[in-house]
Short mmCIF file of N, CA, C and O in Angstrom, two decimals:
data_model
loop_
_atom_site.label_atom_id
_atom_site.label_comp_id
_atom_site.label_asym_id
_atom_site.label_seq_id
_atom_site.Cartn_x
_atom_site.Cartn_y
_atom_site.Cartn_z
N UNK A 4 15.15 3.17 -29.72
CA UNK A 4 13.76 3.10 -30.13
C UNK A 4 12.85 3.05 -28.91
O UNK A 4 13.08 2.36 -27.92
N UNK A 5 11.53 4.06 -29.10
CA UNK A 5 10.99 3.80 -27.75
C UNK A 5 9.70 2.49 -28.18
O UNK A 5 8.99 1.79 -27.46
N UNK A 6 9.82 2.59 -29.46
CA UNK A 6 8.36 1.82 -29.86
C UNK A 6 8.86 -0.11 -29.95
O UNK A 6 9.18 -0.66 -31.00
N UNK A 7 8.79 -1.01 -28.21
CA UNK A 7 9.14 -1.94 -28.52
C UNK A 7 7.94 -2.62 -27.60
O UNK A 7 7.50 -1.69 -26.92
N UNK A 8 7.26 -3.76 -27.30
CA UNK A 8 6.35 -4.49 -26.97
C UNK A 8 7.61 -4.95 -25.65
O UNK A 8 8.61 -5.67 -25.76
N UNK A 9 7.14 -4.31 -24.63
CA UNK A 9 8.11 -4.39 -23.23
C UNK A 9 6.94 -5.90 -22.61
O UNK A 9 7.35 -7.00 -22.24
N UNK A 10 5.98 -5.59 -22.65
CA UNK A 10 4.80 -6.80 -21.92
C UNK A 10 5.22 -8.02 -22.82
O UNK A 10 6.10 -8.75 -22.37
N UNK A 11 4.97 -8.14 -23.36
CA UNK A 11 5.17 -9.62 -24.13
C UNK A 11 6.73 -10.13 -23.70
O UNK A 11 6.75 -11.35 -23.51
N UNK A 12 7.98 -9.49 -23.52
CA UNK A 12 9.37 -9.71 -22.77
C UNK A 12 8.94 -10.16 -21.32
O UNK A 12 9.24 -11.13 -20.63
N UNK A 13 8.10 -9.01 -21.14
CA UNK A 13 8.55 -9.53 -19.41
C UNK A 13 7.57 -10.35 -18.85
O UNK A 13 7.80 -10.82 -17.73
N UNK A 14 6.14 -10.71 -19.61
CA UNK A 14 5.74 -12.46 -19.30
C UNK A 14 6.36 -13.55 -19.78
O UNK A 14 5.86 -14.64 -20.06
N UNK A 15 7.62 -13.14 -19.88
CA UNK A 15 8.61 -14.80 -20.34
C UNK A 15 9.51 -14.79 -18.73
O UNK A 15 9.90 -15.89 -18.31
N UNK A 16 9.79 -13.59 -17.93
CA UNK A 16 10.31 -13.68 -17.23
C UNK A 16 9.75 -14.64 -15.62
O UNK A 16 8.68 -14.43 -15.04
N UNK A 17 10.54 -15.42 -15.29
CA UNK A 17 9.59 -16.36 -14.38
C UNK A 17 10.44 -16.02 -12.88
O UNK A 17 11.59 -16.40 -12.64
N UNK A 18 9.77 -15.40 -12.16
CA UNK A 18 9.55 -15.10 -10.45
C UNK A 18 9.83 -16.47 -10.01
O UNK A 18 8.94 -17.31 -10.12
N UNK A 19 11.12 -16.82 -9.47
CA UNK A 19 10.46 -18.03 -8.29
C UNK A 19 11.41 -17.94 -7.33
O UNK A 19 12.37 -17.19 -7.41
N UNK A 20 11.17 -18.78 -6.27
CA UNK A 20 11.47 -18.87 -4.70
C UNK A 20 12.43 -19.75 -5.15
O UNK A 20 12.14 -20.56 -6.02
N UNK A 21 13.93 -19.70 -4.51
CA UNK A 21 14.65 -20.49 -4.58
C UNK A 21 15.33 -20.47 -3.59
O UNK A 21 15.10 -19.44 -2.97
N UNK A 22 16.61 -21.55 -2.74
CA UNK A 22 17.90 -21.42 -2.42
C UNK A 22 19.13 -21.54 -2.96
O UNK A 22 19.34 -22.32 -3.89
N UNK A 23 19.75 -21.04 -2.61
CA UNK A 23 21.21 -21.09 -3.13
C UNK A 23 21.97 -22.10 -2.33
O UNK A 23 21.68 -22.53 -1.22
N UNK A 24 22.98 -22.40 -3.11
CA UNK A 24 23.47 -23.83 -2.52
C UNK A 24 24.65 -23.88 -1.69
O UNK A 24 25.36 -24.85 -1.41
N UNK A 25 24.77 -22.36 -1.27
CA UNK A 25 25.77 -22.53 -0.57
C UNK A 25 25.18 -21.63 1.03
O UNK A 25 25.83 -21.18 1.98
N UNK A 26 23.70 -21.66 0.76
CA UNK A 26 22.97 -20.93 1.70
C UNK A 26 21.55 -21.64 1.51
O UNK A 26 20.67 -21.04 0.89
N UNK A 27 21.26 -23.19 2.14
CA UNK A 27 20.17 -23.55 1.78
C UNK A 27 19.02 -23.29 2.76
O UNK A 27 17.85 -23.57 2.48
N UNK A 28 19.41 -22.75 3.96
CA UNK A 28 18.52 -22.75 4.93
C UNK A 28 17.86 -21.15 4.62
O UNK A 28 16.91 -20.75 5.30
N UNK A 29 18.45 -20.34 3.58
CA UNK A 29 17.44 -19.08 3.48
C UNK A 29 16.79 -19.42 2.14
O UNK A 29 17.40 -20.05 1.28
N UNK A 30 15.56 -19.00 1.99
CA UNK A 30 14.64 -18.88 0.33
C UNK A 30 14.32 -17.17 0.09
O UNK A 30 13.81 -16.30 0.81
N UNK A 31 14.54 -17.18 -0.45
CA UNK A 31 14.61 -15.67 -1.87
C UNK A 31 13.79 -16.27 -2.67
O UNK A 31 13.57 -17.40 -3.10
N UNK A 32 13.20 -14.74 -2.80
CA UNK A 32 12.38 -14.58 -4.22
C UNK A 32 13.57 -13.95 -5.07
O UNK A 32 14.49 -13.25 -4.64
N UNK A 33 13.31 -14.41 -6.51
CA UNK A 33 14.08 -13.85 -7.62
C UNK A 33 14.01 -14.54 -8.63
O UNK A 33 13.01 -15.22 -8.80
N UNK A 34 15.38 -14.54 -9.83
CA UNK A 34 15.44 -14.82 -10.57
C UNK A 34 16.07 -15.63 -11.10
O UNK A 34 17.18 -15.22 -10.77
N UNK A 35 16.28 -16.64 -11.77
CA UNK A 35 17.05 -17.88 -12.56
C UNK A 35 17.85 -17.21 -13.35
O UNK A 35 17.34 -17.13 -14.46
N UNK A 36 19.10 -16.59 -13.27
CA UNK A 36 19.80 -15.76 -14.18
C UNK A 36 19.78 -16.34 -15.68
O UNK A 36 19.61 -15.64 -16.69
N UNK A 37 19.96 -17.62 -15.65
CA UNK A 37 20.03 -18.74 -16.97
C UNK A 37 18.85 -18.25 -17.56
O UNK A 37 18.87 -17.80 -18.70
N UNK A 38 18.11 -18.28 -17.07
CA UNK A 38 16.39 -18.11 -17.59
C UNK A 38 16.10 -16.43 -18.29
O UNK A 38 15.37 -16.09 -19.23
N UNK A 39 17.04 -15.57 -17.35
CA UNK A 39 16.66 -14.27 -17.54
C UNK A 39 17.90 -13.81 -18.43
O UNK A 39 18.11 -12.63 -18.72
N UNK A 40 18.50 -14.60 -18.74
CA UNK A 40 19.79 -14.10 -20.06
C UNK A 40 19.36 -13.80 -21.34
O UNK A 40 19.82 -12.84 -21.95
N UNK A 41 18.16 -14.84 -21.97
CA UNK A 41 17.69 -15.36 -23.19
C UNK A 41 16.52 -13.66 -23.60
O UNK A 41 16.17 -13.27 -24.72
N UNK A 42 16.13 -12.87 -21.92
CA UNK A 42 14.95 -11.83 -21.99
C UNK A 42 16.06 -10.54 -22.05
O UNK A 42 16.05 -9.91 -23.10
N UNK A 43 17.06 -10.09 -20.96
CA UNK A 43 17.15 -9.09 -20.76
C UNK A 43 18.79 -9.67 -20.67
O UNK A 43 19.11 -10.10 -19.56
N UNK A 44 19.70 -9.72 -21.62
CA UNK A 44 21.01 -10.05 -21.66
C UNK A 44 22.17 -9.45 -20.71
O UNK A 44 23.20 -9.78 -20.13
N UNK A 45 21.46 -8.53 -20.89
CA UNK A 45 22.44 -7.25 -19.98
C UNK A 45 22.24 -7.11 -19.00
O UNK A 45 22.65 -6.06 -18.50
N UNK A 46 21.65 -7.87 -18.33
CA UNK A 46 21.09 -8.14 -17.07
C UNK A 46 22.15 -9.52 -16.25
O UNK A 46 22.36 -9.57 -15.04
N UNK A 47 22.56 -10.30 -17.06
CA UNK A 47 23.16 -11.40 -16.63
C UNK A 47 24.71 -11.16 -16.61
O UNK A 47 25.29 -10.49 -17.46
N UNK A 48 25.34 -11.78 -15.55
CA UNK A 48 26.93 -12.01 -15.84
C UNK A 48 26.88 -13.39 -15.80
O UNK A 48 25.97 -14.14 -15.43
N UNK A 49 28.33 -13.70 -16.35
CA UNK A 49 28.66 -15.35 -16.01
C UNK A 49 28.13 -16.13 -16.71
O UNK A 49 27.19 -15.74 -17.40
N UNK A 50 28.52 -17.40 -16.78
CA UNK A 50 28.04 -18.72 -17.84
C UNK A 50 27.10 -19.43 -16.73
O UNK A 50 27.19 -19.12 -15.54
N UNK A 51 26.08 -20.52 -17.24
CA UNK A 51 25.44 -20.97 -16.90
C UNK A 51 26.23 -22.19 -16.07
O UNK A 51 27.20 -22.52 -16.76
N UNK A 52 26.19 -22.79 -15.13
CA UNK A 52 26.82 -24.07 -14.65
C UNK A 52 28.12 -23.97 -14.79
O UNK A 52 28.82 -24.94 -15.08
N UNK A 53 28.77 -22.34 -14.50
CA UNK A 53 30.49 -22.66 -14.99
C UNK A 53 31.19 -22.81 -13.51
O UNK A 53 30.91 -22.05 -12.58
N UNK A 54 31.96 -23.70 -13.43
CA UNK A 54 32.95 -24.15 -12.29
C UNK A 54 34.19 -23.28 -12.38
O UNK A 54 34.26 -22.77 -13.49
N UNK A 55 35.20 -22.94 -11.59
CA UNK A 55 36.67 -22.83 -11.70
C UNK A 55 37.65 -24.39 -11.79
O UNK A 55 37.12 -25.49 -11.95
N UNK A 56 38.90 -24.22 -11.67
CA UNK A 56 39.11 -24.73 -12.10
C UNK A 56 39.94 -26.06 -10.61
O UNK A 56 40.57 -27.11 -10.47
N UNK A 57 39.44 -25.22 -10.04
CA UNK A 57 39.47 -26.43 -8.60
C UNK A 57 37.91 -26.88 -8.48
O UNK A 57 37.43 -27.09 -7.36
N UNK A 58 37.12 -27.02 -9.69
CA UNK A 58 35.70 -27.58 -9.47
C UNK A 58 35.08 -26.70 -8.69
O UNK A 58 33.97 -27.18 -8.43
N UNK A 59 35.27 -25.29 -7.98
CA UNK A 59 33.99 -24.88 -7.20
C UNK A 59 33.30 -24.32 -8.63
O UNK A 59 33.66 -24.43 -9.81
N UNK A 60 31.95 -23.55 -7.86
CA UNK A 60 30.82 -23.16 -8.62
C UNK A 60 31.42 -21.68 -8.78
O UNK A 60 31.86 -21.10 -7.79
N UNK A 61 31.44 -21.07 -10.05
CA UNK A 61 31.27 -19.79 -10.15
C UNK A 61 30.11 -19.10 -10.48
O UNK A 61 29.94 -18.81 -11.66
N UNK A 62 29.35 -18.81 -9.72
CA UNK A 62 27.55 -18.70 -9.95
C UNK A 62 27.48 -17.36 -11.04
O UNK A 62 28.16 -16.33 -11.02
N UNK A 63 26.67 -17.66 -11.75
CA UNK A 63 25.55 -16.30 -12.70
C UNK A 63 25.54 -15.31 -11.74
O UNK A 63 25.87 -15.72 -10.62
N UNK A 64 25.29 -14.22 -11.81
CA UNK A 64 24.60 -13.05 -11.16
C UNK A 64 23.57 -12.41 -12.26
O UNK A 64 23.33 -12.64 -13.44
N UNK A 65 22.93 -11.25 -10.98
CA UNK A 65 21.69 -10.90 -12.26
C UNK A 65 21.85 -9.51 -11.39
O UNK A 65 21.83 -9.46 -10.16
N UNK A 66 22.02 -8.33 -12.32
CA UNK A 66 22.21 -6.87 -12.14
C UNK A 66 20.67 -6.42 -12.03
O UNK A 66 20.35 -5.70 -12.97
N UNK A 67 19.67 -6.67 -11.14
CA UNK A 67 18.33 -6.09 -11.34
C UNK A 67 17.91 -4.88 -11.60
O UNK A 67 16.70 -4.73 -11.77
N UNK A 68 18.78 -3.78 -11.68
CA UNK A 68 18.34 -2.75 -11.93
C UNK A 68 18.48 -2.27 -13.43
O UNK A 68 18.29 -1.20 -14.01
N UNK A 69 18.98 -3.71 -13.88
CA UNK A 69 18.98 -3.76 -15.30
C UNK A 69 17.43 -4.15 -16.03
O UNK A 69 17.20 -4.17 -17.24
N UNK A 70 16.53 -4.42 -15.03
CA UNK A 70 15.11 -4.81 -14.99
C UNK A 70 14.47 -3.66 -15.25
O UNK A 70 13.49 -3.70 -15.99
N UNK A 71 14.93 -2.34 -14.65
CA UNK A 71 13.93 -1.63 -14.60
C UNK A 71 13.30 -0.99 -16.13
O UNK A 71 12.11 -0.80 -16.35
N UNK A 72 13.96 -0.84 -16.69
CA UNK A 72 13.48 -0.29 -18.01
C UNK A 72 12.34 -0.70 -18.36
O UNK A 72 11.38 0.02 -18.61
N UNK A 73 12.40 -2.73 -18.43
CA UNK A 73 11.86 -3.29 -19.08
C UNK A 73 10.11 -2.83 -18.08
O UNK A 73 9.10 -2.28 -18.51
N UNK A 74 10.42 -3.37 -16.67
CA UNK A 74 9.24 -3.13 -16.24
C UNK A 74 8.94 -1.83 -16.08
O UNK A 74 7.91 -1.67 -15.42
N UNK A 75 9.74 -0.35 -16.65
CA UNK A 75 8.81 0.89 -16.29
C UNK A 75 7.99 0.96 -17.62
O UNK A 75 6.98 1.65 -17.70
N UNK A 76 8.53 0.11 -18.79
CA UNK A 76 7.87 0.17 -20.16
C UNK A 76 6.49 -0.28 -19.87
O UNK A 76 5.46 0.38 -19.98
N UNK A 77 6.64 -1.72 -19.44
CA UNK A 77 5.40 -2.53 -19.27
C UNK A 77 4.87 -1.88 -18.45
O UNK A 77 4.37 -2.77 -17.77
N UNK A 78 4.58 -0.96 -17.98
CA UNK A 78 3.72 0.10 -16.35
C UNK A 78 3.00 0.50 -17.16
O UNK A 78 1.81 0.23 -17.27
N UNK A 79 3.87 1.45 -18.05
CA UNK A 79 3.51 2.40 -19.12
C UNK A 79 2.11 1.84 -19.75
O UNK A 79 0.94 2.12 -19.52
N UNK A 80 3.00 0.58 -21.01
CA UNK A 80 2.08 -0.12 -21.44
C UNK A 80 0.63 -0.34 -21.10
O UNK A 80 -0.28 -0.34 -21.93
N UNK A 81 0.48 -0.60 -19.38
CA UNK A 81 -0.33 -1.19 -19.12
C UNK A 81 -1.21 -0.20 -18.98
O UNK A 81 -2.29 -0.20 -19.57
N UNK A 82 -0.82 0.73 -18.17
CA UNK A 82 -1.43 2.30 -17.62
C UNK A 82 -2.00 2.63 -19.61
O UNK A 82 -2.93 3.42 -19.45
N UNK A 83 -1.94 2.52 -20.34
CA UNK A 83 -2.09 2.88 -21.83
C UNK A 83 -3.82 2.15 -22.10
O UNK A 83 -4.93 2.66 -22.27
N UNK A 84 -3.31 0.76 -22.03
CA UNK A 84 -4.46 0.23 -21.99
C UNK A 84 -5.48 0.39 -20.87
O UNK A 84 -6.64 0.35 -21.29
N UNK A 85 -5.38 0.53 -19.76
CA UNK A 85 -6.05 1.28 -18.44
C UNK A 85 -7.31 1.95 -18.91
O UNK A 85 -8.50 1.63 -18.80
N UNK A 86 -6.75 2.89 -19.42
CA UNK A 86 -6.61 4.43 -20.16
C UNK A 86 -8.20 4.06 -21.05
O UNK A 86 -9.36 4.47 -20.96
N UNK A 87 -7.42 3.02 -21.95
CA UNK A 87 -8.66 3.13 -23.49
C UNK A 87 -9.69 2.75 -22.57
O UNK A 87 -10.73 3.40 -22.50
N UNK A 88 -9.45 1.69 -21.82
CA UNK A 88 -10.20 0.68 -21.13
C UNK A 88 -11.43 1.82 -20.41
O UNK A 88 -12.66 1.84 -20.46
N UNK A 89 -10.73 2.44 -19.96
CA UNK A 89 -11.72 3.59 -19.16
C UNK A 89 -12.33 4.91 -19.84
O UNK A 89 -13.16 5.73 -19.47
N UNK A 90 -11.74 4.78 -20.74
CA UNK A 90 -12.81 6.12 -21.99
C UNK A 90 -13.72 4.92 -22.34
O UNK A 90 -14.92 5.07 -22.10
N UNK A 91 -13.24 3.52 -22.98
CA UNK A 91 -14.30 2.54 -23.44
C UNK A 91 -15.87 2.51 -22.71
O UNK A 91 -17.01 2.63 -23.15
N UNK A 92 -15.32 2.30 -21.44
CA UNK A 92 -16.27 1.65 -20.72
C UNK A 92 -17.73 3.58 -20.35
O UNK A 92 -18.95 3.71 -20.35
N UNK A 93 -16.44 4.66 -20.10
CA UNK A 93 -17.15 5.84 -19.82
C UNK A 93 -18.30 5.58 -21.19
O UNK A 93 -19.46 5.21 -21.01
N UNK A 94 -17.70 5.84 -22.51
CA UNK A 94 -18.39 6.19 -23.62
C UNK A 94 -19.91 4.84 -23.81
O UNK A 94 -20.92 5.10 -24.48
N UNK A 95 -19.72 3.61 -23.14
CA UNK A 95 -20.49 2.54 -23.22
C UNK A 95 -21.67 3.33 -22.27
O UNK A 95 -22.82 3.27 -22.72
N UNK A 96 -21.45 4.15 -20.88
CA UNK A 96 -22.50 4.59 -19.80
C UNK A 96 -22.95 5.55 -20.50
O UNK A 96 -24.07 5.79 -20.05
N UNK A 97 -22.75 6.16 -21.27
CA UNK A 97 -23.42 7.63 -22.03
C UNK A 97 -22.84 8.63 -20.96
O UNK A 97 -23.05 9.84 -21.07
#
């Protein structure tokens, strides 16, 4: 289906600066995979907080180019409204 509300998905998605804990002295921008499972599923591997079984961390990953859809929709979207926005405003000047 092409007819789905891509903007309203991807303002749930939350941008933030983080470190990783096995690399705390660098900060990245990105994503909370946990956070971005619930928006774009197919985007995430891995369980949230899952360990092996000698207790290390087996971390989430997040496939970003599994992003792009969502944000070339919302471009679209936006460029759409742009659009009315600027015949609106032409047709308001005479």
């Amino acid at each position: 289906s092409y007819d789905f509300d891509a903007t309203s998905r991807l303002k749930q998605l939350k941008p933030s600066r983080f470190n990783f804990k096995a690399d705390t002295d660098v900060t990245l921008d990105g994503f909370l995979a946990h956070e971005v499972s619930s928006i774009v599923p197919e985007a995430v591997t891995g369980e949230k907080d899952a360990v092996d079984d000698d207790d290390n961390i087996v971390p989430q990953s997040i496939d970003q180019s599994k992003l792009v859809p969502l944000l070339t929709k919302t471009l679209q979207e936006a460029l759409t409204r742009i659009d009315t926005l600027e015949a609106e405003v032409k047709a308001l000047k005479g």
